[in-house]
XYZ file of C-alpha atoms in Angstrom:
670
model
C 85.720 61.102 -86.155
C 84.357 62.627 -89.382
C 86.972 64.068 -91.777
C 87.394 67.821 -91.768
C 85.561 69.694 -94.547
C 87.668 70.740 -97.509
C 88.726 74.372 -97.901
C 86.837 76.096 -100.762
C 88.916 76.334 -103.935
C 88.376 80.055 -104.263
C 90.356 80.485 -101.062
C 93.370 79.121 -102.915
C 92.786 80.400 -106.433
C 92.263 84.101 -105.588
C 95.564 85.109 -103.973
C 94.755 88.800 -103.901
C 91.769 88.075 -101.694
C 93.702 85.831 -99.337
C 96.895 87.839 -99.037
C 99.103 85.570 -101.140
C 99.561 87.918 -104.075
C 103.210 88.573 -103.158
C 103.929 84.885 -103.798
C 101.809 84.248 -106.873
C 101.991 87.430 -108.899
C 100.418 87.175 -112.305
C 100.134 89.439 -115.292
C 96.958 91.445 -114.939
C 96.703 92.516 -118.551
C 94.505 90.038 -120.401
C 95.568 91.545 -123.732
C 98.855 89.637 -123.573
C 97.001 86.473 -124.546
C 96.151 83.148 -123.030
C 99.685 81.816 -123.454
C 101.303 84.502 -121.334
C 103.247 83.381 -118.287
C 103.505 85.072 -114.906
C 106.672 86.910 -114.070
C 109.200 85.212 -111.844
C 109.110 86.354 -108.275
C 112.831 86.824 -108.422
C 112.564 89.491 -111.078
C 109.081 90.945 -110.712
C 108.851 94.628 -109.717
C 106.463 97.423 -110.442
C 109.152 99.518 -112.132
C 110.324 96.961 -114.637
C 113.879 97.131 -116.032
C 115.939 99.795 -117.679
C 118.420 102.479 -116.651
C 115.706 104.916 -115.726
C 114.657 102.590 -112.880
C 118.057 102.639 -111.147
C 117.527 104.482 -107.875
C 121.159 105.508 -107.646
C 120.641 107.936 -110.525
C 118.578 110.182 -108.242
C 119.701 112.536 -105.539
C 119.891 111.159 -101.989
C 116.879 113.208 -100.867
C 114.830 111.798 -103.752
C 116.138 108.292 -103.035
C 114.869 108.612 -99.473
C 111.362 109.510 -100.625
C 111.343 106.643 -103.115
C 112.562 104.081 -100.616
C 110.044 105.218 -97.946
C 107.237 104.703 -100.448
C 108.545 101.203 -101.214
C 109.074 100.390 -97.522
C 105.485 101.250 -96.667
C 104.410 98.702 -99.275
C 106.981 96.145 -98.137
C 105.704 96.396 -94.550
C 102.454 94.785 -95.714
C 104.100 92.301 -98.097
C 103.868 94.222 -101.375
C 106.802 94.732 -103.750
C 107.875 98.219 -104.687
C 109.815 99.855 -107.516
C 113.194 99.235 -105.919
C 112.404 96.630 -103.255
C 111.645 93.108 -104.476
C 110.508 89.881 -102.781
C 112.277 86.562 -103.284
C 110.684 83.344 -102.099
C 112.880 80.914 -100.128
C 112.963 77.522 -101.808
C 111.688 74.580 -99.757
C 110.135 76.783 -97.066
C 106.543 77.724 -97.645
C 105.752 81.217 -96.400
C 109.391 82.297 -96.054
C 110.513 85.266 -98.203
C 113.550 87.534 -98.446
C 113.388 91.242 -99.313
C 116.068 92.714 -101.596
C 116.945 96.287 -102.507
C 118.516 97.975 -105.508
C 122.265 97.937 -104.927
C 122.699 101.360 -106.511
C 120.978 103.049 -103.564
C 122.953 105.246 -101.215
C 124.825 103.056 -98.713
C 123.462 104.851 -95.651
C 119.901 104.458 -96.927
C 120.591 100.804 -97.721
C 121.722 100.171 -94.145
C 118.617 101.778 -92.621
C 116.344 100.011 -95.107
C 117.814 96.559 -94.381
C 117.153 97.101 -90.667
C 113.438 97.296 -91.447
C 113.380 94.220 -93.726
C 113.094 91.675 -90.829
C 109.815 93.336 -89.839
C 108.533 92.958 -93.402
C 109.589 89.304 -93.589
C 108.017 88.570 -90.199
C 104.726 90.042 -91.379
C 104.698 87.836 -94.479
C 105.382 84.655 -92.468
C 102.792 85.407 -89.778
C 100.247 86.336 -92.443
C 100.961 83.033 -94.223
C 100.355 81.139 -90.974
C 97.045 82.957 -90.481
C 95.869 82.008 -93.960
C 97.044 78.373 -93.859
C 95.839 77.628 -90.309
C 92.377 79.002 -90.961
C 91.501 75.882 -92.958
C 89.119 73.378 -91.341
C 91.694 70.608 -91.020
C 93.924 72.715 -88.758
C 91.560 72.367 -85.797
C 89.773 74.733 -83.457
C 92.835 75.754 -81.443
C 94.737 76.806 -84.563
C 91.606 78.565 -85.832
C 91.430 80.562 -82.616
C 95.153 81.344 -82.703
C 94.917 82.431 -86.345
C 92.020 84.731 -85.457
C 94.054 86.293 -82.640
C 97.031 86.777 -84.959
C 94.778 88.316 -87.605
C 93.544 90.820 -85.039
C 97.146 91.647 -84.168
C 98.030 92.105 -87.854
C 95.108 94.500 -88.220
C 96.665 96.652 -85.506
C 99.970 96.352 -87.299
C 98.424 97.413 -90.606
C 96.744 100.342 -88.847
C 100.205 101.440 -87.717
C 101.463 101.215 -91.321
C 98.470 103.303 -92.484
C 99.297 105.963 -89.888
C 102.920 106.022 -91.052
C 101.744 106.398 -94.644
C 99.558 109.329 -93.595
C 102.555 111.020 -92.010
C 104.539 110.360 -95.184
C 101.863 112.007 -97.336
C 102.060 115.014 -95.034
C 105.836 115.153 -95.590
C 106.614 114.407 -91.947
C 108.305 110.983 -92.266
C 111.956 110.151 -92.910
C 113.666 106.766 -93.125
C 115.153 107.385 -89.684
C 111.704 108.254 -88.335
C 110.207 105.171 -89.984
C 112.827 103.026 -88.265
C 112.073 104.690 -84.940
C 108.306 104.150 -85.125
C 108.745 100.466 -86.089
C 110.802 99.670 -82.982
C 107.811 99.017 -80.722
C 106.223 96.599 -83.159
C 109.453 94.863 -84.096
C 109.985 92.849 -80.896
C 106.330 91.794 -80.715
C 106.133 90.640 -84.319
C 109.478 88.869 -84.014
C 108.233 86.914 -80.977
C 105.149 85.872 -82.946
C 107.364 84.864 -85.846
C 109.431 82.578 -83.611
C 106.169 81.066 -82.374
C 104.864 80.592 -85.909
C 108.121 79.049 -87.132
C 108.010 76.383 -84.408
C 104.326 75.725 -85.041
C 104.956 75.281 -88.764
C 108.049 73.092 -88.369
C 106.327 70.798 -85.834
C 102.905 71.021 -87.498
C 101.293 71.549 -84.103
C 97.603 71.466 -83.369
C 95.355 71.195 -80.338
C 97.182 70.713 -77.056
C 100.589 70.861 -78.770
C 99.847 74.422 -79.902
C 98.743 75.387 -76.384
C 101.903 73.887 -74.886
C 104.010 75.796 -77.410
C 102.266 79.056 -76.549
C 102.829 78.559 -72.844
C 106.490 77.661 -73.234
C 107.115 80.680 -75.447
C 105.392 82.975 -72.952
C 107.581 81.645 -70.139
C 110.684 82.113 -72.261
C 109.875 85.841 -72.568
C 109.886 86.502 -68.823
C 112.352 89.394 -69.270
C 110.132 91.329 -71.695
C 106.831 92.112 -70.007
C 105.211 93.571 -73.137
C 106.024 90.569 -75.306
C 105.095 88.122 -72.555
C 101.766 89.878 -72.107
C 101.160 89.564 -75.851
C 101.933 85.832 -75.868
C 99.732 85.274 -72.821
C 96.918 87.029 -74.646
C 97.473 84.755 -77.639
C 97.390 81.761 -75.289
C 94.134 82.942 -73.775
C 92.541 83.379 -77.195
C 93.778 80.042 -78.516
C 92.695 78.169 -75.382
C 89.138 79.515 -75.579
C 88.156 76.760 -78.007
C 89.827 74.146 -75.806
C 88.031 75.523 -72.772
C 84.695 75.004 -74.460
C 85.554 71.356 -75.119
C 86.691 70.934 -71.522
C 83.551 72.626 -70.168
C 81.244 70.333 -72.114
C 83.084 67.293 -70.814
C 83.264 68.169 -67.098
C 79.797 69.761 -66.981
C 77.883 67.533 -69.411
C 80.044 64.475 -70.081
C 79.994 65.193 -73.821
C 83.019 65.073 -76.137
C 82.587 67.968 -78.582
C 85.776 67.471 -80.561
C 85.230 67.659 -84.340
C 88.944 67.653 -85.208
C 90.343 65.198 -82.653
C 92.164 67.774 -80.515
C 90.775 66.911 -77.083
C 92.885 64.616 -74.882
C 90.013 62.209 -74.178
C 89.063 59.567 -76.738
C 85.815 57.599 -77.004
C 85.525 53.976 -78.127
C 81.898 53.565 -79.134
C 82.281 49.842 -79.857
C 82.376 49.024 -76.126
C 78.975 48.588 -74.503
C 78.007 48.592 -70.824
C 76.490 45.112 -71.069
C 80.003 43.650 -71.342
C 80.777 44.532 -67.706
C 79.025 41.445 -66.325
C 81.346 39.123 -68.289
C 84.527 41.110 -68.900
C 87.015 40.481 -66.100
C 89.158 43.476 -67.134
C 86.171 45.879 -67.222
C 87.232 47.302 -70.584
C 84.063 49.357 -70.804
C 85.031 51.461 -67.799
C 88.720 51.726 -68.655
C 88.599 52.006 -72.437
C 85.200 53.451 -73.410
C 86.696 56.814 -72.469
C 90.464 57.046 -72.131
C 93.307 59.561 -72.130
C 95.196 60.210 -75.353
C 98.751 61.390 -75.837
C 99.312 65.127 -75.953
C 97.690 66.332 -72.750
C 98.142 70.097 -72.248
C 100.956 70.685 -69.757
C 98.744 72.775 -67.465
C 96.204 69.931 -67.245
C 98.612 67.017 -66.743
C 98.123 66.830 -62.969
C 94.323 66.880 -63.200
C 93.862 64.850 -66.396
C 92.726 61.750 -64.486
C 90.234 63.822 -62.472
C 88.850 65.369 -65.663
C 88.482 61.939 -67.269
C 86.706 60.477 -64.239
C 84.354 63.457 -63.950
C 83.061 62.983 -67.469
C 82.809 59.231 -66.947
C 80.559 59.750 -63.928
C 78.304 62.067 -65.922
C 78.098 59.518 -68.737
C 77.095 56.765 -66.317
C 74.200 58.910 -65.118
C 73.193 59.644 -68.693
C 73.195 55.896 -69.458
C 70.841 55.513 -66.484
C 68.540 58.125 -68.074
C 69.190 60.369 -65.111
C 69.236 64.061 -65.987
C 71.920 65.926 -64.107
C 72.859 69.568 -64.418
C 76.057 70.831 -62.852
C 75.254 74.145 -61.128
C 77.010 76.958 -62.977
C 77.971 80.384 -61.715
C 80.473 83.055 -62.633
C 82.994 81.523 -60.249
C 82.560 78.038 -61.715
C 82.915 79.093 -65.352
C 86.230 78.248 -66.937
C 87.636 81.669 -67.835
C 91.122 80.618 -68.860
C 94.249 78.718 -67.955
C 95.823 81.616 -66.109
C 98.365 81.700 -63.325
C 95.611 82.091 -60.698
C 94.655 78.438 -61.298
C 90.952 79.243 -61.122
C 90.317 76.477 -63.642
C 91.650 73.881 -61.174
C 89.032 74.893 -58.619
C 86.307 74.614 -61.270
C 87.456 71.127 -62.238
C 87.541 69.994 -58.608
C 84.056 71.377 -57.983
C 82.709 69.593 -61.062
C 84.317 66.329 -59.947
C 82.911 66.589 -56.419
C 79.446 67.276 -57.772
C 79.502 64.448 -60.336
C 80.860 61.863 -57.905
C 78.373 62.881 -55.212
C 75.417 62.692 -57.583
C 76.446 59.294 -58.923
C 76.931 57.877 -55.425
C 73.535 59.189 -54.360
C 71.954 57.667 -57.454
C 73.489 54.252 -56.796
C 72.612 54.276 -53.104
C 69.058 55.588 -53.391
C 67.761 54.223 -56.675
C 69.835 51.072 -57.140
C 70.378 50.098 -53.461
C 74.146 49.683 -53.600
C 74.465 49.152 -49.839
C 71.798 46.446 -49.916
C 73.591 44.589 -52.705
C 76.883 44.737 -50.832
C 75.196 43.381 -47.725
C 73.775 40.525 -49.770
C 77.251 39.719 -51.045
C 78.512 39.618 -47.475
C 75.533 37.527 -46.347
C 75.980 34.815 -48.952
C 79.508 34.877 -50.391
C 81.238 35.705 -47.093
C 79.040 33.208 -45.179
C 77.541 35.843 -42.917
C 74.175 33.998 -42.822
C 74.758 30.488 -41.504
C 71.241 28.985 -41.538
C 70.938 29.203 -45.317
C 74.185 27.337 -45.939
C 73.557 24.733 -43.211
C 70.188 23.901 -44.729
C 71.704 23.810 -48.194
C 74.438 21.396 -47.079
C 71.840 19.081 -45.532
C 69.992 18.708 -48.821
C 72.922 18.983 -51.265
C 75.682 16.952 -49.580
C 75.154 13.920 -51.774
C 75.374 15.953 -54.960
C 78.463 17.865 -53.796
C 80.470 14.723 -53.060
C 80.397 13.810 -56.764
C 83.092 14.719 -59.267
C 82.601 18.117 -60.949
C 81.744 16.603 -64.320
C 79.025 14.440 -62.728
C 77.301 17.252 -60.849
C 74.052 18.706 -62.179
C 74.253 22.492 -61.885
C 70.513 22.741 -62.490
C 69.844 20.464 -59.522
C 72.190 22.459 -57.321
C 70.459 25.676 -58.357
C 67.081 24.268 -57.417
C 68.486 23.198 -54.036
C 69.896 26.696 -53.518
C 66.454 28.153 -54.262
C 64.831 25.755 -51.789
C 67.339 26.692 -49.084
C 66.760 30.391 -49.729
C 62.987 30.098 -49.485
C 63.158 27.912 -46.377
C 65.373 30.142 -44.236
C 65.595 33.755 -43.131
C 67.169 34.584 -46.498
C 63.665 34.676 -47.962
C 63.202 38.127 -46.425
C 66.169 39.482 -48.390
C 64.814 41.304 -51.486
C 68.008 40.451 -53.381
C 68.026 36.704 -52.722
C 66.692 35.979 -56.208
C 69.944 37.336 -57.660
C 71.913 34.479 -56.071
C 73.003 31.692 -58.420
C 75.455 28.813 -58.201
C 78.083 27.264 -60.433
C 80.674 24.482 -60.405
C 84.247 25.447 -61.240
C 86.474 23.127 -63.257
C 89.740 23.838 -61.414
C 91.079 24.028 -57.890
C 91.174 27.247 -55.929
C 94.931 27.692 -56.269
C 94.857 27.027 -59.975
C 92.059 29.555 -60.350
C 94.175 32.140 -58.541
C 97.131 31.536 -60.811
C 95.068 32.201 -63.931
C 93.918 35.642 -62.842
C 96.301 38.243 -64.155
C 95.934 40.626 -61.237
C 96.313 37.910 -58.587
C 99.473 36.223 -59.827
C 101.520 34.696 -57.037
C 105.091 35.758 -56.500
C 106.275 32.176 -56.940
C 107.807 30.847 -60.182
C 105.363 29.132 -62.495
C 107.038 25.731 -62.122
C 106.696 25.755 -58.319
C 103.163 27.019 -58.592
C 102.252 24.186 -60.926
C 103.873 21.671 -58.604
C 101.811 22.997 -55.708
C 98.532 22.740 -57.578
C 96.326 20.234 -55.859
C 95.009 18.840 -59.123
C 98.487 17.842 -60.271
C 100.489 17.148 -57.127
C 97.868 15.382 -55.011
C 96.318 11.969 -55.818
C 92.970 13.071 -54.403
C 90.112 13.516 -56.849
C 88.464 16.904 -56.791
C 84.820 16.919 -55.697
C 82.009 19.427 -55.712
C 82.918 20.513 -52.178
C 86.077 22.054 -53.623
C 84.606 23.444 -56.826
C 81.126 24.552 -55.738
C 80.698 28.319 -55.839
C 77.958 30.897 -55.482
C 77.529 33.730 -57.947
C 75.482 36.905 -58.054
C 73.544 38.713 -60.770
C 74.597 42.348 -60.983
C 72.861 44.844 -63.249
C 73.978 48.208 -64.636
C 75.141 50.584 -63.146
C 76.074 48.504 -60.070
C 78.240 46.391 -62.383
C 80.691 49.292 -62.317
C 81.180 48.805 -58.560
C 80.520 45.070 -58.262
C 82.427 44.290 -61.436
C 83.332 40.885 -62.794
C 86.755 41.274 -61.176
C 85.357 42.202 -57.761
C 82.772 39.411 -57.888
C 85.480 36.896 -58.795
C 87.411 37.872 -55.678
C 84.311 37.397 -53.563
C 83.888 33.954 -55.111
C 87.480 32.990 -54.338
C 86.946 33.900 -50.694
C 83.681 31.945 -50.647
C 85.350 28.824 -52.027
C 88.035 28.897 -49.343
C 85.583 29.502 -46.493
C 83.072 26.966 -47.784
C 85.679 24.257 -48.203
C 87.187 24.853 -44.757
C 83.803 24.909 -43.022
C 82.016 22.111 -44.847
C 84.636 20.221 -46.829
C 86.408 18.895 -43.775
C 83.216 18.144 -41.918
C 82.052 15.971 -44.783
C 84.976 13.619 -44.220
C 84.228 11.301 -41.294
C 87.595 10.814 -39.581
C 87.431 7.655 -37.484
C 88.934 7.857 -34.058
C 91.967 5.664 -33.409
C 93.951 4.736 -30.307
C 97.157 5.362 -32.201
C 98.595 8.268 -30.221
C 100.393 10.022 -33.040
C 97.362 9.828 -35.284
C 95.178 11.379 -32.612
C 97.628 14.241 -32.004
C 98.090 14.879 -35.715
C 94.323 14.906 -36.255
C 93.843 17.497 -33.511
C 96.674 19.606 -34.924
C 95.145 19.593 -38.372
C 91.720 20.522 -37.064
C 93.240 23.313 -34.989
C 95.042 24.638 -38.065
C 91.807 24.688 -40.075
C 89.945 26.388 -37.227
C 92.732 28.942 -36.846
C 92.586 29.696 -40.537
C 88.805 30.107 -40.400
C 89.023 32.326 -37.312
C 91.612 34.520 -38.976
C 89.664 34.920 -42.224
C 86.298 35.467 -40.551
C 87.065 37.675 -37.566
C 90.389 39.318 -38.380
C 89.900 40.046 -42.097
C 86.390 39.581 -43.435
C 84.263 41.009 -40.668
C 86.032 44.373 -40.090
C 87.061 44.832 -43.711
C 84.520 42.966 -45.822
C 83.761 45.933 -48.041
C 87.476 46.356 -48.827
C 88.345 42.663 -49.076
C 89.801 42.711 -52.589
C 92.421 45.255 -51.457
C 93.278 43.426 -48.231
C 93.843 40.080 -49.924
C 96.608 41.475 -52.123
C 99.009 41.461 -49.164
C 98.502 37.745 -48.596
C 99.299 36.426 -52.069
C 102.574 34.778 -51.076
C 100.777 32.623 -48.467
C 98.215 31.098 -50.827
C 100.378 28.189 -51.955
C 101.376 27.026 -48.461
C 97.871 27.291 -47.020
C 96.420 25.391 -49.963
C 98.985 22.622 -49.536
C 98.366 22.375 -45.784
C 94.635 22.170 -46.419
C 95.217 19.456 -49.021
C 97.391 17.475 -46.592
C 94.593 17.513 -44.038
C 92.145 16.182 -46.608
C 94.563 13.547 -47.840
C 95.233 12.364 -44.295
C 91.515 12.096 -43.487
C 90.788 10.181 -46.685
C 93.721 7.823 -46.197
C 92.649 6.994 -42.644
C 89.179 6.108 -43.926
C 90.668 3.850 -46.586
C 93.204 2.129 -44.323
C 91.011 1.265 -41.332
C 88.194 -0.532 -43.222
C 90.812 -2.456 -45.212
C 92.041 -4.274 -42.095
C 90.560 -7.763 -41.814
C 88.481 -8.251 -38.658
C 87.517 -11.645 -37.289
C 83.875 -12.346 -36.682
C 82.764 -11.809 -33.063
C 82.438 -14.985 -31.000
C 79.538 -13.960 -28.796
C 76.946 -11.296 -29.437
C 73.895 -12.812 -27.838
C 74.483 -11.473 -24.305
C 74.241 -7.832 -25.334
C 71.036 -5.955 -24.763
C 71.667 -3.775 -27.806
C 70.273 -4.664 -31.220
C 72.318 -7.225 -33.069
C 73.226 -4.875 -35.926
C 74.497 -2.197 -33.542
C 76.437 -4.678 -31.427
C 78.095 -6.078 -34.513
C 79.020 -2.639 -35.803
C 80.496 -1.586 -32.453
C 82.561 -4.725 -32.030
C 83.822 -4.557 -35.600
C 84.856 -0.949 -35.089
C 86.689 -1.752 -31.863
C 88.596 -4.602 -33.435
C 89.417 -2.414 -36.442
C 90.937 0.248 -34.216
C 92.884 -2.342 -32.209
C 94.352 -3.909 -35.299
C 95.035 -0.444 -36.779
C 97.278 0.397 -33.834
C 99.343 -2.724 -34.597
C 99.400 -2.241 -38.382
C 102.877 -1.287 -39.653
C 101.656 0.226 -42.928
C 99.240 2.507 -41.175
C 101.805 3.609 -38.576
C 104.297 4.484 -41.300
C 101.636 6.455 -43.197
C 100.769 8.458 -40.097
C 104.427 9.265 -39.426
C 104.817 10.370 -43.053
C 101.772 12.655 -42.851
C 102.966 14.090 -39.549
C 106.430 14.919 -40.879
C 105.079 16.564 -44.027
C 102.428 18.502 -42.135
C 104.921 19.806 -39.551
C 107.369 20.781 -42.299
C 104.767 22.788 -44.208
C 103.505 24.359 -40.987
C 106.970 25.515 -39.936
C 107.733 26.939 -43.403
C 104.539 28.998 -43.263
C 105.481 30.805 -40.032
C 108.421 32.893 -41.480
C 106.248 33.900 -44.429
C 103.551 35.140 -42.058
C 106.118 37.066 -40.007
C 107.523 38.809 -43.088
C 104.076 39.742 -44.354
C 102.786 40.947 -40.989
C 104.368 44.374 -41.459
C 102.070 45.082 -44.402
C 99.124 43.157 -42.915
C 99.073 43.277 -39.062
C 96.269 40.701 -38.868
C 98.665 38.004 -40.097
C 100.432 38.207 -36.714
C 97.371 36.665 -35.055
C 97.282 33.827 -37.558
C 100.987 33.201 -36.954
C 100.407 33.002 -33.223
C 97.591 30.493 -33.735
C 99.809 28.333 -35.935
C 102.632 28.512 -33.398
C 100.104 27.183 -30.904
C 99.436 24.261 -33.225
C 103.150 23.472 -33.278
C 103.413 23.674 -29.481
C 100.581 21.170 -29.068
C 102.602 18.659 -30.985
């Protein structure tokens, strides 16, 4: 924000022009020389000193005429012959009026009753002059202008009283009577000004002060009406700022008074990489000091302007339809401004949605995300697995991402995905961590478990299996502005997490060739594991993804506490399958005695007989039997501990009940 322009020096050096002459009186006569000093405010008076100036030396009737003449001057902040002004030390703008003590006591009493009105005028006039400077802000400028208009009415009243005095129709008692109406109004403004000066208010703070003072005067309708008028005048400048924001998306705030701040250093291009979407949340944000009457709609106001700015960034000209009913007239009790804000929000949000749907094909992009990242199109992925299986079985650091990308492109062009206009936006990547570890690093998807247990459950650390491309392969998607606001880095990451789980369950287990075995427990455990994986896939695909795919990132939040157990169960299944493959071939098999009588080819006969003998010896192998029993016990333990968690979470997510029933079925089979 540019600094406020400086106030011209002549506005400070010519006190008689600015109304500060009662504070900085100087000797007017130049003949006294350059070294002359101004009189002290404590002693300065137009009558000077001497016995002839003592008002008590005159008759009471003459004293009354003299004091009325001085009072008329004091009412507009000018010293008289017998009434002087004394400045209060340490309080700028505060003065005290004093009278000659020799005056008649009755006249003194009546005169002192009028002094508060004189002092109030001086303080309010000081506020008008000081808050008219550029640095005070538009709201204070508007308030000062309204107060100046009020003081003009006040000075017109003083001029009328002076006219009556010149006609000989005004007494001190009459002067006191005519000042009554103005006294309460000016005193209320003085209280307002005192609080504004002490708190150095500006912008929304000044508007809040005006509203609170108006409410405090509920018992005096005239004064409350005056303060409400002041509020209306002061809020006019704020209304203009608000109008430009909700109707144009422009911050017109030269003095930093508006409650919305802009961070120009953030650019829209950062959305594709920034997980926290700082551009959307911090490019325009709410500041402290929101006006009290806008607190409940501040978020709506902020969002309305954001929508308009998005359309401007898209070079899309939008004009909010304006009418007399939609114009912000004021922050009155009829709450008309709330209706205007709501109408502006509805219009801006509707226009932006139409723009994204019609010009940028938002629905088509979301369908593409479902087709590829939620495995809605099976032929593409089946073909890809056929040509990429060898590459995906390697360790992540050995995989060529460029080769995988070329295989993805081949699979896209060779299947029905080629008809999708957005298929060229699909890319692939290889993650460097397991799915559970990836979840734990995302700040908005932190599990409810302690960090030590979470680390212990991480497959990379707790399991001896080496991670392969089947676990770390992931698809990604190119998203351009303004769709990056909807399909943000955060939303896309959640889609990728779902893809990794589905992909690993569907194709990771199938890639492991589990040899059949006559060992009964091994066969039962194998079926149980496969049923668990199928149940998990059925739940994710048909109970969660299909009916709620467009709201998936919200639905998954209710299942965070289950992530660790499901990941460990899935890892157990993989470890069991791998161990079986390692154990069975390690058993020594004697060479077959006779293979010549078979009609099958020699190689096939040999392979079949070797396999049969392997399985027979496996059923008698103590090491293998103990390993199977160990896997079975651990699998059943994890499975049973998952069921209570599903039951507790089913209240927030009813679909988890179905998954629990499927898992109970797995336990029954055993």
